[in-house]
PDB file of C-alpha atoms in Angstrom:
ATOM      1  CA  UNK A   2     113.472  95.575  88.345  1.00 90.00           C
ATOM      2  CA  UNK A   3     110.470  93.717  86.979  1.00 96.00           C
ATOM      3  CA  UNK A   4     107.221  95.661  87.366  1.00 98.00           C
ATOM      4  CA  UNK A   5     104.139  94.005  88.847  1.00 98.00           C
ATOM      5  CA  UNK A   6     100.786  95.797  88.916  1.00 98.00           C
ATOM      6  CA  UNK A   7      98.353  94.529  91.569  1.00 98.00           C
ATOM      7  CA  UNK A   8      94.703  95.530  91.355  1.00 98.00           C
ATOM      8  CA  UNK A   9      92.269  94.755  94.161  1.00 97.00           C
ATOM      9  CA  UNK A  10      90.795  95.871  97.450  1.00 97.00           C
ATOM     10  CA  UNK A  11      92.638  97.503 100.319  1.00 98.00           C
ATOM     11  CA  UNK A  12      90.134  97.111 103.097  1.00 97.00           C
ATOM     12  CA  UNK A  13      89.023  96.544 106.666  1.00 97.00           C
ATOM     13  CA  UNK A  14      88.161  93.008 107.795  1.00 97.00           C
ATOM     14  CA  UNK A  15      86.524  91.795 111.016  1.00 96.00           C
ATOM     15  CA  UNK A  16      87.057  88.072 111.475  1.00 96.00           C
ATOM     16  CA  UNK A  17      85.732  85.427 113.840  1.00 95.00           C
ATOM     17  CA  UNK A  18      87.099  81.872 113.944  1.00 94.00           C
ATOM     18  CA  UNK A  19      87.012  79.098 116.565  1.00 92.00           C
ATOM     19  CA  UNK A  20      90.301  80.599 117.860  1.00 90.00           C
ATOM     20  CA  UNK A  21      88.991  84.086 118.535  1.00 91.00           C
ATOM     21  CA  UNK A  22      87.777  87.263 116.874  1.00 93.00           C
ATOM     22  CA  UNK A  23      89.125  90.625 115.760  1.00 94.00           C
ATOM     23  CA  UNK A  24      87.834  94.159 115.488  1.00 93.00           C
ATOM     24  CA  UNK A  25      88.476  95.983 112.200  1.00 95.00           C
ATOM     25  CA  UNK A  26      91.932  95.030 110.940  1.00 96.00           C
ATOM     26  CA  UNK A  27      93.890  95.506 107.722  1.00 97.00           C
ATOM     27  CA  UNK A  28      92.651  93.306 104.866  1.00 97.00           C
ATOM     28  CA  UNK A  29      91.794  93.275 101.174  1.00 97.00           C
ATOM     29  CA  UNK A  30      93.001  91.307  98.165  1.00 97.00           C
ATOM     30  CA  UNK A  31      95.589  93.869  97.015  1.00 98.00           C
ATOM     31  CA  UNK A  32      96.995  94.020 100.552  1.00 98.00           C
ATOM     32  CA  UNK A  33      97.591  90.273 100.805  1.00 98.00           C
ATOM     33  CA  UNK A  34      98.861  90.004  97.213  1.00 98.00           C
ATOM     34  CA  UNK A  35     101.237  92.935  97.746  1.00 98.00           C
ATOM     35  CA  UNK A  36     102.618  91.704 101.086  1.00 98.00           C
ATOM     36  CA  UNK A  37     103.213  88.277  99.556  1.00 98.00           C
ATOM     37  CA  UNK A  38     104.867  89.567  96.364  1.00 98.00           C
ATOM     38  CA  UNK A  39     107.061  91.862  98.472  1.00 96.00           C
ATOM     39  CA  UNK A  40     109.100  88.828  99.543  1.00 97.00           C
ATOM     40  CA  UNK A  41     110.802  88.691  96.130  1.00 97.00           C
ATOM     41  CA  UNK A  42     113.871  90.774  95.295  1.00 94.00           C
ATOM     42  CA  UNK A  43     113.980  92.760  92.061  1.00 95.00           C
ATOM     43  CA  UNK A  44     110.173  93.055  91.901  1.00 97.00           C
ATOM     44  CA  UNK A  45     108.709  96.562  91.748  1.00 98.00           C
ATOM     45  CA  UNK A  46     105.131  95.959  92.917  1.00 98.00           C
ATOM     46  CA  UNK A  47     102.444  98.646  92.741  1.00 98.00           C
ATOM     47  CA  UNK A  48      98.984  98.414  94.291  1.00 98.00           C
ATOM     48  CA  UNK A  49      96.015  99.999  92.494  1.00 98.00           C
ATOM     49  CA  UNK A  50      93.055 100.415  94.824  1.00 98.00           C
ATOM     50  CA  UNK A  51      90.875 102.861  96.765  1.00 98.00           C
ATOM     51  CA  UNK A  52      90.354 103.643 100.455  1.00 98.00           C
ATOM     52  CA  UNK A  53      88.356 106.177 102.432  1.00 98.00           C
ATOM     53  CA  UNK A  54      89.447 108.976 104.708  1.00 98.00           C
ATOM     54  CA  UNK A  55      88.963 106.585 107.630  1.00 98.00           C
ATOM     55  CA  UNK A  56      91.894 104.416 106.498  1.00 98.00           C
ATOM     56  CA  UNK A  57      94.844 104.846 108.906  1.00 97.00           C
ATOM     57  CA  UNK A  58      98.089 106.257 107.575  1.00 97.00           C
ATOM     58  CA  UNK A  59      99.921 103.554 109.533  1.00 97.00           C
ATOM     59  CA  UNK A  60      98.342 100.886 107.298  1.00 97.00           C
ATOM     60  CA  UNK A  61      99.517 102.705 104.176  1.00 97.00           C
ATOM     61  CA  UNK A  62     102.965 102.995 105.758  1.00 97.00           C
ATOM     62  CA  UNK A  63     102.986  99.208 106.326  1.00 96.00           C
ATOM     63  CA  UNK A  64     102.671  98.715 102.582  1.00 97.00           C
ATOM     64  CA  UNK A  65     105.349 101.248 101.654  1.00 97.00           C
ATOM     65  CA  UNK A  66     107.669  99.840 104.329  1.00 96.00           C
ATOM     66  CA  UNK A  67     107.343  96.490 102.556  1.00 95.00           C
ATOM     67  CA  UNK A  68     108.248  98.222  99.274  1.00 95.00           C
ATOM     68  CA  UNK A  69     104.735  98.100  97.823  1.00 98.00           C
ATOM     69  CA  UNK A  70     104.198 101.263  95.769  1.00 98.00           C
ATOM     70  CA  UNK A  71     100.874 102.947  96.675  1.00 98.00           C
ATOM     71  CA  UNK A  72     100.825 105.776  94.108  1.00 98.00           C
ATOM     72  CA  UNK A  73      97.825 104.012  92.548  1.00 98.00           C
ATOM     73  CA  UNK A  74      95.858 103.856  95.820  1.00 98.00           C
ATOM     74  CA  UNK A  75      93.214 106.588  95.680  1.00 98.00           C
ATOM     75  CA  UNK A  76      92.164 108.166  98.983  1.00 98.00           C
ATOM     76  CA  UNK A  77      88.579 109.463  99.028  1.00 98.00           C
ATOM     77  CA  UNK A  78      88.759 111.850 101.983  1.00 97.00           C
ATOM     78  CA  UNK A  79      85.011 112.007 102.650  1.00 97.00           C
ATOM     79  CA  UNK A  80      84.406 108.295 101.935  1.00 98.00           C
ATOM     80  CA  UNK A  81      84.534 105.099 103.974  1.00 98.00           C
ATOM     81  CA  UNK A  82      86.816 102.139 103.243  1.00 98.00           C
ATOM     82  CA  UNK A  83      85.452  98.804 101.980  1.00 97.00           C
ATOM     83  CA  UNK A  84      84.563  96.569 104.939  1.00 97.00           C
ATOM     84  CA  UNK A  85      83.967  92.814 105.173  1.00 95.00           C
ATOM     85  CA  UNK A  86      83.087  90.758 108.222  1.00 95.00           C
ATOM     86  CA  UNK A  87      82.912  86.978 108.375  1.00 94.00           C
ATOM     87  CA  UNK A  88      82.612  84.056 110.762  1.00 95.00           C
ATOM     88  CA  UNK A  89      84.331  80.734 110.030  1.00 93.00           C
ATOM     89  CA  UNK A  90      82.793  77.397 110.926  1.00 91.00           C
ATOM     90  CA  UNK A  91      84.674  74.797 112.974  1.00 87.00           C
ATOM     91  CA  UNK A  92      86.033  73.062 109.853  1.00 82.00           C
ATOM     92  CA  UNK A  93      87.592  76.421 108.753  1.00 82.00           C
ATOM     93  CA  UNK A  94      86.650  75.593 105.142  1.00 77.00           C
ATOM     94  CA  UNK A  95      83.270  77.310 105.227  1.00 83.00           C
ATOM     95  CA  UNK A  96      82.211  80.691 106.529  1.00 89.00           C
ATOM     96  CA  UNK A  97      79.277  83.038 106.840  1.00 92.00           C
ATOM     97  CA  UNK A  98      79.556  86.606 105.604  1.00 92.00           C
ATOM     98  CA  UNK A  99      78.185  88.847 108.354  1.00 94.00           C
ATOM     99  CA  UNK A 100      78.620  92.201 106.601  1.00 94.00           C
ATOM    100  CA  UNK A 101      79.808  93.599 103.276  1.00 93.00           C
ATOM    101  CA  UNK A 102      79.998  97.387 102.961  1.00 95.00           C
ATOM    102  CA  UNK A 103      81.254  98.422  99.508  1.00 94.00           C
ATOM    103  CA  UNK A 104      81.560 102.119 100.433  1.00 97.00           C
ATOM    104  CA  UNK A 105      84.224 103.783  98.187  1.00 97.00           C
ATOM    105  CA  UNK A 106      84.616 100.566  96.196  1.00 95.00           C
ATOM    106  CA  UNK A 107      81.138 101.091  94.719  1.00 93.00           C
ATOM    107  CA  UNK A 108      82.353 103.922  92.457  1.00 94.00           C
ATOM    108  CA  UNK A 109      86.001 102.833  92.144  1.00 95.00           C
ATOM    109  CA  UNK A 110      87.628 103.536  88.797  1.00 96.00           C
ATOM    110  CA  UNK A 111      91.221 102.242  88.907  1.00 97.00           C
ATOM    111  CA  UNK A 112      93.974 104.460  87.544  1.00 98.00           C
ATOM    112  CA  UNK A 113      97.291 102.763  86.819  1.00 98.00           C
ATOM    113  CA  UNK A 114     100.203 105.162  87.481  1.00 98.00           C
ATOM    114  CA  UNK A 115     101.856 106.141  84.197  1.00 97.00           C
ATOM    115  CA  UNK A 116     105.236 104.630  85.115  1.00 97.00           C
ATOM    116  CA  UNK A 117     103.551 101.240  85.724  1.00 98.00           C
ATOM    117  CA  UNK A 118     101.520 101.124  82.516  1.00 98.00           C
ATOM    118  CA  UNK A 119     104.359  99.127  80.905  1.00 98.00           C
ATOM    119  CA  UNK A 120     104.394  96.494  83.678  1.00 98.00           C
ATOM    120  CA  UNK A 121     105.677  93.017  82.851  1.00 96.00           C
ATOM    121  CA  UNK A 122     102.992  91.261  84.874  1.00 98.00           C
ATOM    122  CA  UNK A 123      99.470  92.358  85.827  1.00 98.00           C
ATOM    123  CA  UNK A 124      97.704  90.628  88.740  1.00 98.00           C
ATOM    124  CA  UNK A 125      93.980  91.367  88.558  1.00 98.00           C
ATOM    125  CA  UNK A 126      92.557  90.705  92.004  1.00 96.00           C
ATOM    126  CA  UNK A 127      88.953  89.768  92.668  1.00 94.00           C
ATOM    127  CA  UNK A 128      86.889  92.744  91.382  1.00 95.00           C
ATOM    128  CA  UNK A 129      84.108  93.339  88.866  1.00 95.00           C
ATOM    129  CA  UNK A 130      85.240  92.057  85.428  1.00 97.00           C
ATOM    130  CA  UNK A 131      84.663  95.486  83.847  1.00 97.00           C
ATOM    131  CA  UNK A 132      87.028  97.001  86.424  1.00 96.00           C
ATOM    132  CA  UNK A 133      89.608  94.315  85.627  1.00 97.00           C
ATOM    133  CA  UNK A 134      89.285  94.997  81.876  1.00 98.00           C
ATOM    134  CA  UNK A 135      89.688  98.749  82.429  1.00 98.00           C
ATOM    135  CA  UNK A 136      93.126  98.068  83.924  1.00 98.00           C
ATOM    136  CA  UNK A 137      94.234  96.016  80.921  1.00 98.00           C
ATOM    137  CA  UNK A 138      92.995  98.838  78.663  1.00 98.00           C
ATOM    138  CA  UNK A 139      95.350 101.268  80.438  1.00 98.00           C
ATOM    139  CA  UNK A 140      98.505  99.260  79.773  1.00 98.00           C
ATOM    140  CA  UNK A 141     100.790 100.914  77.201  1.00 97.00           C
ATOM    141  CA  UNK A 142     102.056  97.512  76.044  1.00 96.00           C
ATOM    142  CA  UNK A 143     100.749  93.974  76.322  1.00 96.00           C
ATOM    143  CA  UNK A 144     102.042  92.499  79.600  1.00 97.00           C
ATOM    144  CA  UNK A 145     104.198  89.403  79.467  1.00 97.00           C
ATOM    145  CA  UNK A 146     101.538  87.805  81.659  1.00 98.00           C
ATOM    146  CA  UNK A 147      98.048  88.884  82.744  1.00 98.00           C
ATOM    147  CA  UNK A 148      96.654  86.917  85.700  1.00 98.00           C
ATOM    148  CA  UNK A 149      93.021  87.116  86.801  1.00 98.00           C
ATOM    149  CA  UNK A 150      91.375  86.052  90.030  1.00 97.00           C
ATOM    150  CA  UNK A 151      87.598  85.950  90.316  1.00 96.00           C
ATOM    151  CA  UNK A 152      84.793  84.365  92.347  1.00 93.00           C
ATOM    152  CA  UNK A 153      81.319  82.885  92.013  1.00 91.00           C
ATOM    153  CA  UNK A 154      79.669  86.217  92.877  1.00 91.00           C
ATOM    154  CA  UNK A 155      80.819  87.686  89.548  1.00 94.00           C
ATOM    155  CA  UNK A 156      79.736  84.517  87.739  1.00 96.00           C
ATOM    156  CA  UNK A 157      76.267  85.027  89.228  1.00 95.00           C
ATOM    157  CA  UNK A 158      75.840  88.686  88.282  1.00 95.00           C
ATOM    158  CA  UNK A 159      78.323  89.456  85.469  1.00 96.00           C
ATOM    159  CA  UNK A 160      79.100  86.221  83.610  1.00 97.00           C
ATOM    160  CA  UNK A 161      79.187  87.807  80.142  1.00 97.00           C
ATOM    161  CA  UNK A 162      81.548  90.564  81.329  1.00 98.00           C
ATOM    162  CA  UNK A 163      83.752  87.905  82.932  1.00 98.00           C
ATOM    163  CA  UNK A 164      83.861  85.851  79.737  1.00 98.00           C
ATOM    164  CA  UNK A 165      84.844  88.982  77.803  1.00 98.00           C
ATOM    165  CA  UNK A 166      87.831  89.794  80.030  1.00 98.00           C
ATOM    166  CA  UNK A 167      88.904  86.127  80.124  1.00 98.00           C
ATOM    167  CA  UNK A 168      89.684  86.399  76.420  1.00 98.00           C
ATOM    168  CA  UNK A 169      92.405  88.922  77.290  1.00 98.00           C
ATOM    169  CA  UNK A 170      94.226  87.150  80.137  1.00 98.00           C
ATOM    170  CA  UNK A 171      96.837  84.379  80.226  1.00 98.00           C
ATOM    171  CA  UNK A 172      96.146  82.842  83.644  1.00 98.00           C
ATOM    172  CA  UNK A 173      93.038  82.410  85.800  1.00 98.00           C
ATOM    173  CA  UNK A 174      93.216  81.466  89.478  1.00 97.00           C
ATOM    174  CA  UNK A 175      90.000  80.152  91.040  1.00 96.00           C
ATOM    175  CA  UNK A 176      88.919  77.545  93.566  1.00 93.00           C
ATOM    176  CA  UNK A 177      87.422  74.180  92.679  1.00 94.00           C
ATOM    177  CA  UNK A 178      83.807  75.242  93.286  1.00 94.00           C
ATOM    178  CA  UNK A 179      84.263  78.290  91.049  1.00 95.00           C
ATOM    179  CA  UNK A 180      85.953  76.215  88.327  1.00 97.00           C
ATOM    180  CA  UNK A 181      82.951  73.913  88.235  1.00 97.00           C
ATOM    181  CA  UNK A 182      80.498  76.829  88.083  1.00 97.00           C
ATOM    182  CA  UNK A 183      82.414  78.654  85.348  1.00 98.00           C
ATOM    183  CA  UNK A 184      82.829  75.578  83.173  1.00 98.00           C
ATOM    184  CA  UNK A 185      79.676  73.603  83.940  1.00 97.00           C
ATOM    185  CA  UNK A 186      81.929  70.547  84.354  1.00 98.00           C
ATOM    186  CA  UNK A 187      82.279  68.535  87.573  1.00 97.00           C
ATOM    187  CA  UNK A 188      85.637  66.941  86.729  1.00 97.00           C
ATOM    188  CA  UNK A 189      88.357  69.524  87.342  1.00 97.00           C
ATOM    189  CA  UNK A 190      90.351  68.144  84.398  1.00 97.00           C
ATOM    190  CA  UNK A 191      87.392  68.732  82.083  1.00 97.00           C
ATOM    191  CA  UNK A 192      86.688  72.056  83.775  1.00 98.00           C
ATOM    192  CA  UNK A 193      90.218  73.249  82.995  1.00 98.00           C
ATOM    193  CA  UNK A 194      89.874  72.164  79.363  1.00 97.00           C
ATOM    194  CA  UNK A 195      86.632  74.119  79.051  1.00 98.00           C
ATOM    195  CA  UNK A 196      88.137  77.213  80.675  1.00 98.00           C
ATOM    196  CA  UNK A 197      91.107  77.031  78.260  1.00 98.00           C
ATOM    197  CA  UNK A 198      88.649  77.561  75.408  1.00 98.00           C
ATOM    198  CA  UNK A 199      87.512  80.813  77.066  1.00 98.00           C
ATOM    199  CA  UNK A 200      90.966  82.376  76.714  1.00 98.00           C
ATOM    200  CA  UNK A 201      93.384  81.601  79.569  1.00 98.00           C
ATOM    201  CA  UNK A 202      96.321  79.404  78.521  1.00 98.00           C
ATOM    202  CA  UNK A 203      96.948  78.466  82.149  1.00 98.00           C
ATOM    203  CA  UNK A 204      94.347  77.490  84.735  1.00 98.00           C
ATOM    204  CA  UNK A 205      95.210  77.373  88.444  1.00 98.00           C
ATOM    205  CA  UNK A 206      92.578  75.681  90.604  1.00 97.00           C
ATOM    206  CA  UNK A 207      93.029  76.229  94.336  1.00 94.00           C
ATOM    207  CA  UNK A 208      91.730  73.484  96.620  1.00 90.00           C
ATOM    208  CA  UNK A 209      92.488  75.016 100.021  1.00 83.00           C
ATOM    209  CA  UNK A 210      93.890  72.450 102.435  1.00 82.00           C
ATOM    210  CA  UNK A 211      94.038  69.990  99.511  1.00 87.00           C
ATOM    211  CA  UNK A 212      96.603  71.961  97.501  1.00 92.00           C
ATOM    212  CA  UNK A 213      96.479  73.464  94.011  1.00 96.00           C
ATOM    213  CA  UNK A 214      96.332  72.238  90.404  1.00 97.00           C
ATOM    214  CA  UNK A 215      97.977  73.861  87.371  1.00 98.00           C
ATOM    215  CA  UNK A 216      96.759  73.100  83.842  1.00 98.00           C
ATOM    216  CA  UNK A 217      98.207  74.105  80.471  1.00 97.00           C
ATOM    217  CA  UNK A 218      96.818  72.277  77.431  1.00 90.00           C
ATOM    218  CA  UNK A 219      97.801  68.627  78.033  1.00 91.00           C
ATOM    219  CA  UNK A 220     100.169  69.456  80.907  1.00 96.00           C
ATOM    220  CA  UNK A 221      99.070  69.110  84.518  1.00 97.00           C
ATOM    221  CA  UNK A 222     100.807  69.704  87.871  1.00 97.00           C
ATOM    222  CA  UNK A 223      99.636  69.205  91.440  1.00 95.00           C
ATOM    223  CA  UNK A 224     101.090  70.915  94.504  1.00 93.00           C
ATOM    224  CA  UNK A 225      99.952  69.725  97.940  1.00 90.00           C
ATOM    225  CA  UNK A 226      99.139  72.063 100.782  1.00 88.00           C
ATOM    226  CA  UNK A 227     101.488  71.764 103.718  1.00 88.00           C
ATOM    227  CA  UNK A 228      99.754  69.927 106.586  1.00 88.00           C
ATOM    228  CA  UNK A 229      99.565  72.377 109.484  1.00 87.00           C
ATOM    229  CA  UNK A 230      98.873  71.590 113.128  1.00 84.00           C
ATOM    230  CA  UNK A 231      96.728  74.704 113.531  1.00 83.00           C
ATOM    231  CA  UNK A 232      94.959  77.058 111.150  1.00 87.00           C
ATOM    232  CA  UNK A 233      93.930  80.273 112.907  1.00 91.00           C
ATOM    233  CA  UNK A 234      92.468  82.281 110.020  1.00 94.00           C
ATOM    234  CA  UNK A 235      92.140  81.318 106.330  1.00 93.00           C
ATOM    235  CA  UNK A 236      91.259  84.888 105.297  1.00 94.00           C
ATOM    236  CA  UNK A 237      93.541  86.109 102.521  1.00 94.00           C
ATOM    237  CA  UNK A 238      95.212  82.735 101.905  1.00 94.00           C
ATOM    238  CA  UNK A 239      94.073  82.641  98.262  1.00 94.00           C
ATOM    239  CA  UNK A 240      95.312  86.185  97.659  1.00 96.00           C
ATOM    240  CA  UNK A 241      98.603  85.402  99.407  1.00 97.00           C
ATOM    241  CA  UNK A 242      98.943  82.434  97.039  1.00 96.00           C
ATOM    242  CA  UNK A 243      98.329  84.785  94.084  1.00 97.00           C
ATOM    243  CA  UNK A 244     100.982  87.185  95.395  1.00 98.00           C
ATOM    244  CA  UNK A 245     103.565  84.417  95.723  1.00 98.00           C
ATOM    245  CA  UNK A 246     102.646  83.038  92.308  1.00 98.00           C
ATOM    246  CA  UNK A 247     102.809  86.388  90.489  1.00 98.00           C
ATOM    247  CA  UNK A 248     105.765  87.661  92.510  1.00 98.00           C
ATOM    248  CA  UNK A 249     107.921  84.648  91.657  1.00 98.00           C
ATOM    249  CA  UNK A 250     107.056  84.926  87.958  1.00 98.00           C
ATOM    250  CA  UNK A 251     107.855  88.646  88.018  1.00 98.00           C
ATOM    251  CA  UNK A 252     111.200  87.996  89.707  1.00 98.00           C
ATOM    252  CA  UNK A 253     112.268  85.255  87.286  1.00 97.00           C
ATOM    253  CA  UNK A 254     110.727  86.734  84.127  1.00 96.00           C
ATOM    254  CA  UNK A 255     110.069  83.185  82.963  1.00 97.00           C
ATOM    255  CA  UNK A 256     106.447  82.327  82.156  1.00 96.00           C
ATOM    256  CA  UNK A 257     106.979  78.761  80.927  1.00 96.00           C
ATOM    257  CA  UNK A 258     104.916  75.882  82.331  1.00 97.00           C
ATOM    258  CA  UNK A 259     107.982  74.456  84.110  1.00 97.00           C
ATOM    259  CA  UNK A 260     108.627  77.750  85.901  1.00 97.00           C
ATOM    260  CA  UNK A 261     104.942  78.195  86.665  1.00 97.00           C
ATOM    261  CA  UNK A 262     105.104  74.922  88.597  1.00 96.00           C
ATOM    262  CA  UNK A 263     107.715  76.530  90.871  1.00 96.00           C
ATOM    263  CA  UNK A 264     105.502  79.620  91.171  1.00 97.00           C
ATOM    264  CA  UNK A 265     102.647  77.426  92.427  1.00 96.00           C
ATOM    265  CA  UNK A 266     104.956  76.007  95.108  1.00 95.00           C
ATOM    266  CA  UNK A 267     106.043  79.508  96.189  1.00 96.00           C
ATOM    267  CA  UNK A 268     102.402  80.599  96.310  1.00 96.00           C
ATOM    268  CA  UNK A 269     101.439  77.558  98.385  1.00 95.00           C
ATOM    269  CA  UNK A 270     104.350  78.082 100.766  1.00 95.00           C
ATOM    270  CA  UNK A 271     103.503  81.733 101.411  1.00 97.00           C
ATOM    271  CA  UNK A 272      99.789  80.937 101.821  1.00 95.00           C
ATOM    272  CA  UNK A 273     100.712  78.375 104.480  1.00 95.00           C
ATOM    273  CA  UNK A 274     102.182  81.197 106.589  1.00 96.00           C
ATOM    274  CA  UNK A 275      99.183  83.481 106.119  1.00 96.00           C
ATOM    275  CA  UNK A 276      96.768  81.137 107.929  1.00 94.00           C
ATOM    276  CA  UNK A 277      98.946  80.863 111.058  1.00 94.00           C
ATOM    277  CA  UNK A 278      97.710  84.143 112.594  1.00 95.00           C
ATOM    278  CA  UNK A 279      94.832  86.569 112.181  1.00 94.00           C
ATOM    279  CA  UNK A 280      94.732  88.845 109.153  1.00 95.00           C
ATOM    280  CA  UNK A 281      98.072  90.070 107.805  1.00 96.00           C
ATOM    281  CA  UNK A 282      99.921  89.635 111.108  1.00 96.00           C
ATOM    282  CA  UNK A 283     101.983  86.623 110.048  1.00 96.00           C
ATOM    283  CA  UNK A 284     102.915  88.087 106.660  1.00 96.00           C
ATOM    284  CA  UNK A 285     104.271  91.223 108.319  1.00 95.00           C
ATOM    285  CA  UNK A 286     106.685  89.263 110.522  1.00 94.00           C
ATOM    286  CA  UNK A 287     107.873  86.802 107.874  1.00 95.00           C
ATOM    287  CA  UNK A 288     111.624  86.357 107.297  1.00 96.00           C
ATOM    288  CA  UNK A 289     113.610  85.032 104.331  1.00 96.00           C
ATOM    289  CA  UNK A 290     114.938  82.223 106.524  1.00 97.00           C
ATOM    290  CA  UNK A 291     111.422  81.063 107.387  1.00 97.00           C
ATOM    291  CA  UNK A 292     110.414  81.061 103.717  1.00 97.00           C
ATOM    292  CA  UNK A 293     113.514  79.009 102.816  1.00 97.00           C
ATOM    293  CA  UNK A 294     112.739  76.455 105.543  1.00 96.00           C
ATOM    294  CA  UNK A 295     109.093  76.218 104.461  1.00 95.00           C
ATOM    295  CA  UNK A 296     110.104  75.644 100.832  1.00 96.00           C
ATOM    296  CA  UNK A 297     112.435  72.875 102.027  1.00 95.00           C
ATOM    297  CA  UNK A 298     109.474  71.312 103.843  1.00 94.00           C
ATOM    298  CA  UNK A 299     107.489  71.349 100.603  1.00 92.00           C
ATOM    299  CA  UNK A 300     110.395  69.741  98.796  1.00 92.00           C
ATOM    300  CA  UNK A 301     110.710  67.006 101.432  1.00 92.00           C
ATOM    301  CA  UNK A 302     106.948  66.458 101.339  1.00 89.00           C
ATOM    302  CA  UNK A 303     106.809  65.837  97.610  1.00 85.00           C
ATOM    303  CA  UNK A 304     110.104  64.195  96.650  1.00 85.00           C
ATOM    304  CA  UNK A 305     110.677  60.470  96.801  1.00 84.00           C
ATOM    305  CA  UNK A 306     112.630  57.739  95.040  1.00 86.00           C
ATOM    306  CA  UNK A 307     110.995  54.601  93.777  1.00 88.00           C
ATOM    307  CA  UNK A 308     112.238  51.722  91.681  1.00 88.00           C
ATOM    308  CA  UNK A 309     109.982  50.862  88.786  1.00 87.00           C
ATOM    309  CA  UNK A 310     110.358  47.237  87.615  1.00 81.00           C
TER     310      UNK A 310
END
């Protein structure tokens, strides 16, 4: 079994989209990454996070039922779980944050379980860069691959800390807006080149409904997003992509550029399921047959024959 350590939030979300709204439901980066990575055989995935005493046992059971190890999830009995609430606009690409309550996350110090400190792959979800670095510092050996996700918020308040941890990771996954902010370059090709100089050998730029780009030195790969008739809730799609990406690489043990291209496709395919229902609902009902059919759709979407004269 290949070990995958996932660091991020396990949280409550309250979501409103043009299709409806929810009360507090299961959310958080580590949750989506873990549920996505759980679709791969021979991957021993462990979540490292923190929740409060208000977090239902049934939600923890959902993770363990999907074979996500939660030994690294700290439960602060007298604390409250991280909570985020947001409202999506009609285009589903933009949203307003209505509430962010850090609660137990404010003083979170991740502790990687001892039997996962030799993990092959580390997936650092969107947290403060110092928290991400503290996880790398706990590893007993250098992982085969360290992947980092971040956002513009950390670029605004902790850019120097982010640049420091970037020197110690192999892959960064960010969206196009964040790539431009981090690099100071408008062209995504030039942005990737600039980010390479900061440390990561591989740069994955997520473009939402417009797919994802993978860069490695002079190599470049583009994966489209699958056109969907309806998108109910984009929450967690980026983290689901990261779970598919890291889970596939953990399963195959191959971190070459050619295999990373396949990982991007797996990540895109799993993310396309995530948006079909609210929260984690779709990921919890997903079958192997559905994943196979969706991957076939991606293959049909991108393959063609053409005669070049």
